[in-house]
Short mmCIF file of C-alpha atoms in Angstrom, two decimals:
data_model
loop_
_atom_site.label_atom_id
_atom_site.label_comp_id
_atom_site.label_asym_id
_atom_site.label_seq_id
_atom_site.Cartn_x
_atom_site.Cartn_y
_atom_site.Cartn_z
CA MET Z 20 -19.75 10.96 -17.86
CA LYS Z 21 -21.33 7.45 -17.95
CA LYS Z 22 -19.51 5.48 -14.65
CA ILE Z 23 -18.56 1.91 -15.72
CA ILE Z 24 -19.15 0.10 -12.10
CA ILE Z 25 -16.20 -2.97 -12.47
CA ALA Z 26 -15.55 -5.83 -9.74
CA TYR Z 27 -11.90 -6.26 -9.10
CA VAL Z 28 -10.80 -8.74 -10.33
CA LEU Z 29 -7.90 -10.49 -9.90
CA THR Z 30 -5.82 -12.34 -11.95
CA VAL Z 31 -2.44 -14.26 -11.12
CA MET Z 32 -0.31 -15.93 -14.47
CA VAL Z 33 1.12 -18.39 -12.12
CA LEU Z 34 -2.54 -19.71 -11.88
CA LEU Z 35 -2.93 -22.83 -13.64
CA PRO Z 36 -6.71 -24.36 -13.64
CA PHE Z 37 -5.85 -28.47 -13.10
CA HIS Z 38 -9.16 -29.35 -14.71
CA SER Z 39 -12.47 -27.86 -15.53
CA CYS Z 40 -15.14 -27.33 -12.81
CA ASN Z 41 -17.43 -29.48 -11.30
CA LYS Z 42 -21.21 -28.86 -10.81
CA PRO Z 43 -22.57 -28.34 -7.15
CA SER Z 44 -25.47 -30.67 -5.84
CA GLN Z 45 -29.03 -29.41 -5.62
CA GLU Z 46 -31.42 -30.68 -3.71
CA VAL Z 47 -34.07 -32.64 -4.95
CA GLY Z 48 -37.87 -29.99 -5.54
CA LYS Z 49 -35.61 -28.19 -4.43
CA ASP Z 50 -35.68 -24.57 -6.90
CA VAL Z 51 -32.32 -23.58 -5.63
CA LEU Z 52 -28.79 -21.59 -7.79
CA ASP Z 53 -26.74 -23.02 -9.02
CA LEU Z 54 -22.98 -21.95 -8.53
CA THR Z 55 -19.74 -22.60 -10.00
CA PHE Z 56 -16.63 -21.51 -9.67
CA GLY Z 57 -14.34 -20.85 -13.30
CA GLU Z 58 -11.57 -22.53 -10.88
CA ASN Z 59 -11.62 -25.64 -9.06
CA SER Z 60 -8.50 -25.47 -8.26
CA THR Z 61 -5.59 -22.98 -7.88
CA LYS Z 62 -1.53 -22.51 -7.70
CA MET Z 63 0.01 -19.23 -5.15
CA ASN Z 64 2.66 -17.80 -4.04
CA THR Z 65 2.27 -16.56 -0.39
CA GLY Z 66 1.45 -13.15 0.09
CA GLU Z 67 -0.13 -13.40 -3.52
CA LYS Z 68 -3.89 -12.15 -3.66
CA TYR Z 69 -6.31 -14.27 -6.39
CA LEU Z 70 -10.53 -13.23 -6.56
CA ILE Z 71 -12.52 -16.13 -7.65
CA LYS Z 72 -14.40 -15.79 -10.41
CA PHE Z 73 -17.78 -17.60 -9.51
CA SER Z 74 -21.32 -17.73 -12.57
CA THR Z 75 -24.93 -18.02 -10.60
CA GLY Z 76 -26.68 -19.13 -14.11
CA GLU Z 77 -29.04 -16.88 -14.66
CA THR Z 78 -30.08 -15.30 -11.44
CA LYS Z 79 -27.06 -12.42 -10.46
CA VAL Z 80 -26.15 -13.03 -6.76
CA SER Z 81 -23.46 -10.84 -5.21
CA SER Z 82 -20.37 -12.36 -3.83
CA LEU Z 83 -21.45 -10.45 -0.16
CA SER Z 84 -23.57 -12.84 -1.00
CA LEU Z 85 -22.36 -15.85 -0.33
CA THR Z 86 -20.85 -17.71 2.69
CA TRP Z 87 -17.00 -18.02 2.13
CA THR Z 88 -14.36 -20.50 4.18
CA SER Z 89 -10.87 -22.28 4.19
CA SER Z 90 -10.64 -25.27 5.18
CA ASP Z 91 -6.89 -23.74 7.02
CA GLU Z 92 -6.23 -19.44 7.61
CA GLN Z 93 -2.13 -20.64 8.28
CA VAL Z 94 -2.32 -21.55 4.34
CA ALA Z 95 -4.57 -19.06 2.49
CA ILE Z 96 -7.40 -17.06 3.95
CA VAL Z 97 -10.60 -15.83 2.48
CA THR Z 98 -12.63 -12.78 2.71
CA ASN Z 99 -15.97 -12.07 2.13
CA ALA Z 100 -15.65 -11.49 -1.67
CA GLY Z 101 -13.56 -14.44 -2.24
CA GLU Z 102 -10.69 -13.28 -2.41
CA VAL Z 103 -8.02 -15.77 -1.70
CA ASN Z 104 -5.05 -14.07 0.68
CA ALA Z 105 -2.17 -16.75 -0.20
CA VAL Z 106 -0.40 -17.35 3.55
CA GLY Z 107 1.56 -19.83 3.91
CA PRO Z 108 2.48 -23.47 2.67
CA GLY Z 109 0.33 -25.90 2.08
CA ARG Z 110 -3.30 -26.83 0.81
CA ALA Z 111 -6.88 -25.21 1.55
CA SER Z 112 -10.19 -25.95 0.31
CA ILE Z 113 -12.12 -22.01 -0.18
CA LYS Z 114 -15.55 -23.06 -0.53
CA ALA Z 115 -18.73 -20.56 -0.82
CA ILE Z 116 -22.29 -21.68 0.07
CA TYR Z 117 -25.70 -19.69 -0.89
CA GLN Z 118 -28.54 -21.13 0.19
CA SER Z 119 -28.44 -25.54 -0.78
CA VAL Z 120 -25.52 -25.14 -2.91
CA GLU Z 121 -21.32 -24.54 -2.66
CA ALA Z 122 -18.34 -25.23 -4.52
CA LEU Z 123 -14.91 -25.62 -4.01
CA CYS Z 124 -11.86 -24.06 -4.65
CA GLU Z 125 -8.73 -26.39 -4.18
CA VAL Z 126 -5.36 -23.55 -3.07
CA GLU Z 127 -2.30 -24.69 -3.52
CA VAL Z 128 0.35 -22.10 -1.85
CA LYS Z 129 4.21 -22.05 -2.53
CA ASP Z 130 6.32 -19.99 -0.74
CA THR Z 131 7.73 -16.76 -2.69
CA ASN Z 132 10.67 -17.98 -4.61
CA TYR Z 133 13.37 -14.49 -4.34
CA ASP Z 134 16.23 -15.60 -6.21
CA ARG Z 135 15.40 -13.19 -8.93
CA PRO Z 136 14.09 -10.26 -8.19
CA LEU Z 137 10.39 -9.05 -10.40
CA ASN Z 138 11.14 -7.74 -12.92
CA PRO Z 139 8.12 -4.50 -13.49
CA LYS Z 140 7.77 -4.94 -16.89
CA SER Z 141 4.45 -5.38 -17.17
CA LEU Z 142 4.17 -2.15 -16.51
CA SER Z 143 4.48 -1.18 -20.19
CA GLN Z 144 1.38 -2.46 -20.13
CA PRO Z 145 -1.59 -0.78 -21.08
CA PHE Z 146 -4.80 -0.44 -18.83
CA SER Z 147 -6.65 -3.06 -18.80
CA ASP Z 148 -9.74 -4.01 -16.17
CA PRO Z 149 -8.12 -6.28 -14.11
CA MET Z 150 -5.78 -3.57 -13.20
CA ALA Z 151 -7.99 -2.05 -10.81
CA TYR Z 152 -7.85 -4.45 -8.03
CA SER Z 153 -9.67 -0.80 -5.81
CA ILE Z 154 -10.95 2.18 -7.76
CA ASP Z 155 -12.74 5.43 -6.63
CA VAL Z 156 -12.42 5.46 -3.37
CA PRO Z 157 -13.58 8.50 -0.58
CA LEU Z 158 -11.59 8.37 2.28
CA ILE Z 159 -11.65 11.02 5.41
CA ALA Z 160 -10.01 14.44 4.10
CA PRO Z 161 -12.51 15.42 0.81
CA PHE Z 162 -9.98 16.89 -1.15
CA ARG Z 163 -6.64 15.57 -0.29
CA VAL Z 164 -5.28 13.14 -1.18
CA MET Z 165 -4.23 8.60 -0.18
CA GLN Z 166 0.01 9.70 1.08
CA SER Z 167 0.58 5.09 0.82
CA PHE Z 168 -0.87 1.92 1.81
CA ASP Z 169 -0.12 -1.22 2.43
CA PHE Z 170 -2.08 -4.82 3.65
CA ASP Z 171 -2.61 -6.84 5.99
CA LYS Z 172 -2.27 -11.25 5.25
CA SER Z 173 -6.34 -10.72 6.09
CA GLY Z 174 -7.15 -9.32 2.98
CA ASN Z 175 -7.80 -5.81 4.22
CA ILE Z 176 -6.31 -2.27 3.25
CA TYR Z 177 -4.40 0.20 5.21
CA TYR Z 178 -3.78 4.08 4.25
CA SER Z 179 -2.67 6.78 5.05
CA GLN Z 180 -3.53 10.37 4.33
CA ILE Z 181 -3.43 13.93 5.51
CA GLY Z 182 -6.16 15.41 6.95
CA VAL Z 183 -8.24 18.96 5.91
CA ALA Z 184 -6.58 21.58 5.27
CA GLY Z 185 -8.62 23.66 5.50
CA GLY Z 186 -6.44 27.51 4.70
CA PHE Z 187 -4.63 26.79 6.89
CA GLU Z 188 -6.96 28.51 9.32
CA PRO Z 189 -7.22 27.40 13.60
CA GLY Z 190 -10.07 25.95 13.74
CA ARG Z 191 -10.44 24.65 10.82
CA THR Z 192 -7.51 22.46 9.54
CA LYS Z 193 -6.56 19.23 10.54
CA ALA Z 194 -3.60 18.70 7.81
CA HIS Z 195 -1.48 17.76 11.57
CA GLU Z 196 -3.12 15.38 11.78
CA VAL Z 197 -2.53 11.03 10.07
CA TYR Z 198 -5.20 9.57 9.79
CA ILE Z 199 -4.56 5.47 9.00
CA ILE Z 200 -7.24 3.87 7.60
CA LYS Z 201 -7.94 0.04 7.39
CA SER Z 202 -10.65 -0.76 4.78
CA GLN Z 203 -10.95 -3.32 1.59
CA PRO Z 204 -10.89 -3.36 -1.99
CA ASN Z 205 -13.77 -0.56 -3.78
CA LEU Z 206 -14.75 0.38 -0.39
CA THR Z 207 -15.36 3.78 1.72
CA GLY Z 208 -12.44 4.64 4.04
CA LYS Z 209 -14.29 6.42 6.58
CA THR Z 210 -14.89 5.46 9.85
CA ASP Z 211 -12.50 2.86 10.76
CA TYR Z 212 -8.99 4.82 11.72
CA MET Z 213 -6.49 5.35 14.47
CA THR Z 214 -5.32 9.76 14.60
CA LEU Z 215 -1.15 10.51 14.61
CA LYS Z 216 -0.67 14.18 15.48
CA TYR Z 217 2.35 15.99 15.05
CA PHE Z 218 3.83 12.92 13.05
CA GLY Z 219 4.04 14.52 9.81
CA HIS Z 220 2.91 13.90 5.80
CA GLY Z 221 2.52 9.73 6.28
CA GLY Z 222 4.48 8.65 3.30
CA ASN Z 223 5.39 4.77 2.61
CA ILE Z 224 3.55 3.65 5.39
CA ALA Z 225 4.24 -0.16 6.13
CA ILE Z 226 1.88 -2.71 7.77
CA GLU Z 227 3.75 -5.35 10.02
CA GLU Z 228 1.84 -8.93 11.50
CA ASP Z 229 4.10 -10.03 14.37
CA ASP Z 230 4.36 -14.00 15.10
CA ASN Z 231 1.88 -13.27 18.11
CA GLY Z 232 -0.52 -12.07 14.91
CA GLU Z 233 0.06 -8.30 16.24
CA LEU Z 234 -0.78 -6.25 13.63
CA TYR Z 235 1.51 -2.67 14.08
CA VAL Z 236 2.34 0.66 11.69
CA TRP Z 237 5.04 1.76 10.70
CA VAL Z 238 5.52 5.50 9.71
CA GLY Z 239 7.04 8.58 9.92
CA SER Z 240 6.73 10.45 13.78
CA ASN Z 241 8.02 13.67 15.67
CA ALA Z 242 7.79 15.71 12.66
CA THR Z 243 7.93 19.84 12.79
CA LYS Z 244 5.73 22.88 10.85
CA TYR Z 245 6.74 24.05 7.96
CA ALA Z 246 5.57 27.93 7.24
CA SER Z 247 3.06 27.02 4.95
CA GLY Z 248 1.28 24.74 7.63
CA GLU Z 249 2.01 21.18 6.77
CA TYR Z 250 4.36 18.83 8.78
CA TRP Z 251 7.37 17.36 7.45
CA ASP Z 252 11.17 16.40 8.52
CA GLU Z 253 9.64 13.52 9.91
CA GLN Z 254 13.21 12.99 12.80
CA SER Z 255 12.09 8.31 13.52
CA VAL Z 256 9.51 6.14 12.67
CA SER Z 257 6.67 4.74 14.51
CA ARG Z 258 5.75 1.18 15.37
CA ILE Z 259 3.18 1.73 17.09
CA PRO Z 260 0.03 -1.53 17.34
CA TYR Z 261 -3.37 -0.67 14.99
CA ARG Z 262 -5.81 0.30 17.23
CA SER Z 263 -9.15 2.63 15.82
CA GLY Z 264 -10.29 5.37 17.41
CA GLN Z 265 -6.90 5.17 18.96
CA ILE Z 266 -5.00 9.35 18.84
CA HIS Z 267 -1.20 9.67 19.12
CA ASN Z 268 1.04 12.78 18.92
CA GLY Z 269 3.61 13.28 17.58
CA TYR Z 270 5.05 9.73 18.21
CA ALA Z 271 3.72 6.66 20.04
CA GLY Z 272 4.90 3.32 20.42
CA GLU Z 273 8.97 2.19 19.21
CA SER Z 274 10.40 4.79 17.66
CA TYR Z 275 13.92 4.26 15.90
CA PHE Z 276 16.58 7.03 14.83
CA LEU Z 277 18.89 6.96 11.86
CA ASN Z 278 21.03 9.28 13.88
CA ASN Z 279 23.16 10.77 11.11
CA GLY Z 280 21.23 13.96 10.70
CA LEU Z 281 18.78 12.75 8.19
CA LEU Z 282 15.59 13.34 7.55
CA ARG Z 283 11.26 12.18 6.54
CA ILE Z 284 12.81 8.62 7.63
CA GLN Z 285 10.26 6.08 6.09
CA ALA Z 286 10.39 2.20 5.92
CA ALA Z 287 9.27 -0.73 4.71
CA VAL Z 288 9.03 -4.31 6.08
CA ASP Z 289 9.89 -7.57 5.25
CA ARG Z 290 9.46 -9.36 8.49
CA LYS Z 291 9.00 -12.95 7.23
CA SER Z 292 12.99 -12.29 4.81
CA ASP Z 293 13.68 -10.45 8.01
CA LEU Z 294 14.56 -7.03 6.78
CA LEU Z 295 14.15 -3.35 7.76
CA CYS Z 296 14.28 -0.76 5.19
CA ILE Z 297 15.16 2.62 6.46
CA ASN Z 298 15.01 5.86 3.61
CA ALA Z 299 15.77 9.03 4.58
CA THR Z 300 16.38 12.24 2.42
CA GLN Z 301 18.39 15.52 2.41
CA GLY Z 302 18.46 18.08 -0.56
CA GLY Z 303 16.19 16.03 -2.98
CA GLU Z 304 18.88 12.58 -2.16
CA ARG Z 305 17.48 9.97 -2.19
CA HIS Z 306 19.31 7.24 1.18
CA PHE Z 307 18.20 3.40 1.87
CA TYR Z 308 19.71 2.15 4.80
CA THR Z 309 18.12 -1.71 5.02
CA TYR Z 310 18.88 -3.75 8.20
CA LYS Z 311 17.76 -7.60 9.69
CA LEU Z 312 14.09 -6.09 11.30
CA SER Z 313 15.66 -8.76 14.34
CA GLU Z 314 18.65 -6.79 15.07
CA ALA Z 315 17.04 -3.67 15.16
CA GLU Z 316 14.90 -4.86 17.54
CA SER Z 317 17.80 -5.61 20.51
CA LEU Z 318 18.50 -2.80 20.26
CA ASN Z 319 18.75 -1.35 23.38
CA PRO Z 320 16.24 1.86 23.90
CA LYS Z 321 17.97 4.64 24.60
CA ASN Z 322 16.27 9.04 24.62
CA PHE Z 323 16.47 11.34 22.22
CA THR Z 324 16.79 14.82 22.76
CA PHE Z 325 15.23 17.37 20.00
CA SER Z 326 13.38 20.28 18.39
CA VAL Z 327 10.91 20.32 16.37
CA LYS Z 328 7.98 23.26 15.77
CA VAL Z 329 4.18 22.41 16.62
CA GLY Z 330 0.52 23.63 17.28
CA GLY Z 331 -1.48 26.81 15.93
CA GLU Z 332 -4.79 24.49 14.60
CA GLU Z 333 -6.61 25.16 17.30
CA VAL Z 334 -7.99 28.14 18.50
CA GLY Z 335 -6.98 29.64 20.58
CA GLY Z 336 -2.97 27.25 19.55
CA VAL Z 337 0.01 28.77 19.66
CA GLU Z 338 2.19 27.28 17.12
CA GLN Z 339 6.06 27.30 19.56
CA ILE Z 340 8.95 24.97 18.80
CA ILE Z 341 9.34 22.29 21.97
CA SER Z 342 12.55 20.23 23.22
CA ARG Z 343 10.99 16.74 22.90
CA THR Z 344 13.16 13.95 24.59
CA VAL Z 345 11.87 9.82 23.27
CA ASN Z 346 13.29 7.18 24.10
CA GLY Z 347 14.26 5.22 20.88
CA ARG Z 348 17.21 2.75 19.01
CA ASP Z 349 19.94 3.96 17.54
CA LEU Z 350 20.30 2.16 14.05
CA SER Z 351 23.29 3.84 13.82
CA GLU Z 352 25.27 1.51 16.18
CA LEU Z 353 24.01 -1.30 13.17
CA THR Z 354 25.80 -2.88 10.47
CA PRO Z 355 23.38 -2.61 7.09
CA LEU Z 356 23.20 -5.11 4.87
CA GLY Z 357 23.60 -2.76 2.12
CA SER Z 358 23.12 1.42 1.80
CA PHE Z 359 23.26 3.95 -0.90
CA SER Z 360 21.98 6.82 -2.48
CA VAL Z 361 20.25 8.27 -5.03
CA PRO Z 362 21.25 11.37 -5.83
CA ALA Z 363 18.53 14.45 -7.62
CA GLY Z 364 17.87 14.21 -10.82
CA SER Z 365 17.38 16.78 -13.38
CA ASN Z 366 16.62 15.81 -16.53
CA LYS Z 367 12.21 13.91 -16.22
CA ALA Z 368 12.76 11.88 -19.40
CA VAL Z 369 15.51 9.48 -18.46
CA ASP Z 370 17.13 10.47 -14.44
CA VAL Z 371 15.74 8.17 -11.93
CA ASN Z 372 14.69 10.23 -8.83
CA SER Z 373 13.57 13.54 -11.63
CA PHE Z 374 9.93 13.47 -10.41
CA PRO Z 375 9.18 13.43 -6.89
CA PHE Z 376 9.24 10.20 -4.96
CA GLN Z 377 6.28 8.67 -3.88
CA GLY Z 378 7.60 5.56 -1.97
CA TYR Z 379 9.41 2.63 -2.23
CA ASP Z 380 9.54 -1.00 -0.97
CA ILE Z 381 11.52 -4.25 -0.53
CA ASP Z 382 11.07 -7.59 -0.32
CA GLY Z 383 13.03 -11.24 0.07
CA SER Z 384 14.91 -11.17 -3.58
CA ARG Z 385 16.92 -7.89 -0.74
CA HIS Z 386 16.29 -5.52 -3.50
CA VAL Z 387 14.53 -1.40 -3.09
CA TYR Z 388 11.02 -0.68 -5.81
CA PHE Z 389 11.81 2.47 -6.07
CA PHE Z 390 8.68 4.25 -7.42
CA GLU Z 391 8.61 7.99 -8.36
CA GLY Z 392 5.61 9.66 -10.83
CA ASN Z 393 3.80 13.65 -11.07
CA TRP Z 394 0.58 15.40 -11.16
CA THR Z 395 -1.17 16.70 -14.21
CA GLU Z 396 -3.95 17.98 -15.65
CA THR Z 397 -4.73 16.76 -18.90
CA SER Z 398 -5.32 20.47 -19.02
CA GLY Z 399 -2.22 21.53 -17.54
CA SER Z 400 1.05 23.03 -20.30
CA VAL Z 401 3.04 20.29 -18.61
CA GLY Z 402 1.23 17.22 -20.16
CA GLN Z 403 -0.30 13.98 -19.02
CA SER Z 404 0.63 12.70 -14.47
CA GLN Z 405 3.57 10.12 -15.17
CA ALA Z 406 4.97 7.42 -13.38
CA TYR Z 407 8.25 5.54 -13.36
CA VAL Z 408 9.27 2.00 -10.96
CA THR Z 409 13.46 1.74 -10.74
CA VAL Z 410 14.55 -1.61 -8.93
CA PHE Z 411 17.79 -1.09 -6.78
CA ASP Z 412 19.78 -4.34 -4.71
CA LEU Z 413 20.57 -3.20 -2.15
CA GLN Z 414 24.52 -1.15 -2.91
CA GLY Z 415 22.38 1.19 -5.45
CA ASN Z 416 23.36 -0.87 -8.22
CA ILE Z 417 20.06 -0.45 -10.89
CA VAL Z 418 18.40 -3.91 -11.59
CA TYR Z 419 16.21 -3.26 -13.46
CA PRO Z 420 15.88 -0.49 -15.44
CA ARG Z 421 12.75 3.06 -14.60
CA THR Z 422 10.14 1.27 -15.97
CA ARG Z 423 6.84 3.53 -16.61
CA VAL Z 424 3.40 3.27 -15.70
CA ALA Z 425 2.09 2.83 -19.93
CA ALA Z 426 -1.35 3.12 -17.72
CA LEU Z 427 -1.64 6.73 -17.33
CA SER Z 428 -2.02 7.43 -20.70
CA ASP Z 429 -4.62 6.20 -21.39
CA ILE Z 430 -6.98 8.66 -19.74
CA ASN Z 431 -10.21 7.95 -21.90
CA ARG Z 432 -10.29 4.42 -20.07
CA LEU Z 433 -9.47 5.36 -17.59
CA MET Z 434 -12.85 7.73 -17.11
CA GLN Z 435 -14.98 5.04 -18.41
CA THR Z 436 -13.70 2.56 -15.55
CA GLY Z 437 -14.63 5.66 -12.81
CA VAL Z 438 -10.65 6.13 -11.92
CA THR Z 439 -10.08 9.32 -13.10
CA ASN Z 440 -12.70 12.29 -14.75
CA SER Z 441 -11.74 14.35 -17.85
CA SER Z 442 -9.09 16.27 -15.95
CA GLY Z 443 -6.58 13.20 -16.07
CA TYR Z 444 -5.73 14.08 -13.02
CA MET Z 445 -3.62 10.85 -11.64
CA GLU Z 446 -1.09 11.23 -9.12
CA ALA Z 447 1.29 8.20 -7.62
CA GLU Z 448 0.82 7.11 -3.81
CA GLY Z 449 2.85 3.99 -2.68
CA ILE Z 450 3.89 0.96 -4.02
CA LYS Z 451 4.24 -2.71 -2.72
CA ILE Z 452 5.25 -5.69 -3.69
CA ARG Z 453 3.97 -9.09 -2.81
CA GLY Z 454 4.56 -12.15 -3.97
CA ASN Z 455 5.50 -11.86 -7.57
CA GLN Z 456 2.64 -9.42 -7.62
CA LEU Z 457 3.29 -5.07 -7.42
CA TYR Z 458 0.78 -3.44 -6.22
CA LEU Z 459 1.14 0.46 -6.90
CA GLY Z 460 -1.34 3.23 -5.53
CA PHE Z 461 -2.84 6.54 -7.25
CA ALA Z 462 -4.35 9.56 -6.16
CA SER Z 463 -7.36 11.15 -9.22
CA TYR Z 464 -9.97 12.85 -9.04
CA GLN Z 465 -13.27 11.76 -9.42
CA GLU Z 466 -17.01 14.47 -10.03
CA THR Z 467 -17.28 18.35 -10.36
CA GLU Z 468 -15.62 18.77 -7.30
CA ASN Z 469 -12.80 17.05 -7.86
CA TYR Z 470 -13.22 15.17 -4.34
CA ARG Z 471 -9.74 12.89 -4.22
CA ARG Z 472 -10.18 9.70 -4.55
CA ALA Z 473 -7.96 6.58 -3.68
CA ASN Z 474 -7.33 3.98 -6.43
CA ILE Z 475 -4.41 0.90 -6.37
CA PHE Z 476 -3.40 -1.26 -9.26
CA LYS Z 477 -2.57 -4.48 -9.86
CA TYR Z 478 0.34 -6.74 -12.50
CA ASP Z 479 1.15 -9.53 -11.76
CA GLY Z 480 5.61 -9.78 -13.06
CA ALA Z 481 7.86 -12.67 -13.33
CA ARG Z 482 11.27 -13.16 -12.13
CA GLU Z 483 13.82 -13.52 -15.09
#
């Protein structure tokens, strides 16, 4: 298979060019590069991303060879690849310099209008190159899929991944470890990470940045070991400062409990909108509880005592049931802004929650974006991989119906782009809403060894 490498290209429907780009100044008597931007001014909403397109004439130069700066990083942050991340309302000048030439792009950022939820109808579009925000990314454990992802405001991506299975043999398996991996679009994620032992399955992580610039990871914790060797049934969610190289056991940072008997607890967070949405499950039914984040943080911690089964992964280690006491916040003391349940579906063609649950998110419109999907190979009897998004309000009413991700059907195009191999394997793994943009994560196969890869697709949307 001939692999076509594409740069990650971000386009934003709300971006409006004001006028054509001016030619940069050139120094007399020097053979300098011709550097121009495709647009020299643009409009964005907070949370959105935009990759500046540029031309260097006949001389080909990577975006990483340019020096990028922002005049105001409280408004917009630009990465070393030329991706603009809209942080707060205002105006900023984005400058690129190469040798003796430069180009400018004026960026105006406005707060996202959350009067309406994001309409996921763009998911019905066939696959196209601009959707490929980040593709074919190898992570730490080559035969394990990504479990979830999120972004920080500086343009970094954070993945969660479970450690190598290793036949679940002591001394070989790392199935008790979850890695929180920091990387950037289209770059390998193997060196900058945090290790969480006995936390769980690493589903639906959330990245939160507080008012002081501290970055936290929200992740399920206090899990128990199944007979398969995997860890599930997280009894809490932990809020942990991200520190590369750190190792935590069972839980860390601040812990939050539902305290209602439900397990596999996960979190979605929107600090700017003061929202914390907790998901948990029982018997395949999905339960959602949304709180004011500030109220959850203000709860007085108390002790929770429970039992978990852990251990046996190291040589000489023993699997055992232990009693654990954790000081955490009891969310059952709060009145939620809204709560609802989604029963397990039976008809995969029409029922929400009939495919495996693959993540969710919440945004300032106070709506929940529910992501489900299967995995398969095209040679299998069950057909292609499928994925769907459904939008709920906080009382469980469906605002936008179950919408299928059409891009997964174009296997030949996905192969040509380098997203997957001939298996057509595309497993849904995570969803995030940023401004008027929707991001979906997919694990894929790559190369003859069927190594797993992390991919993120980007969709431009509208609030209608």
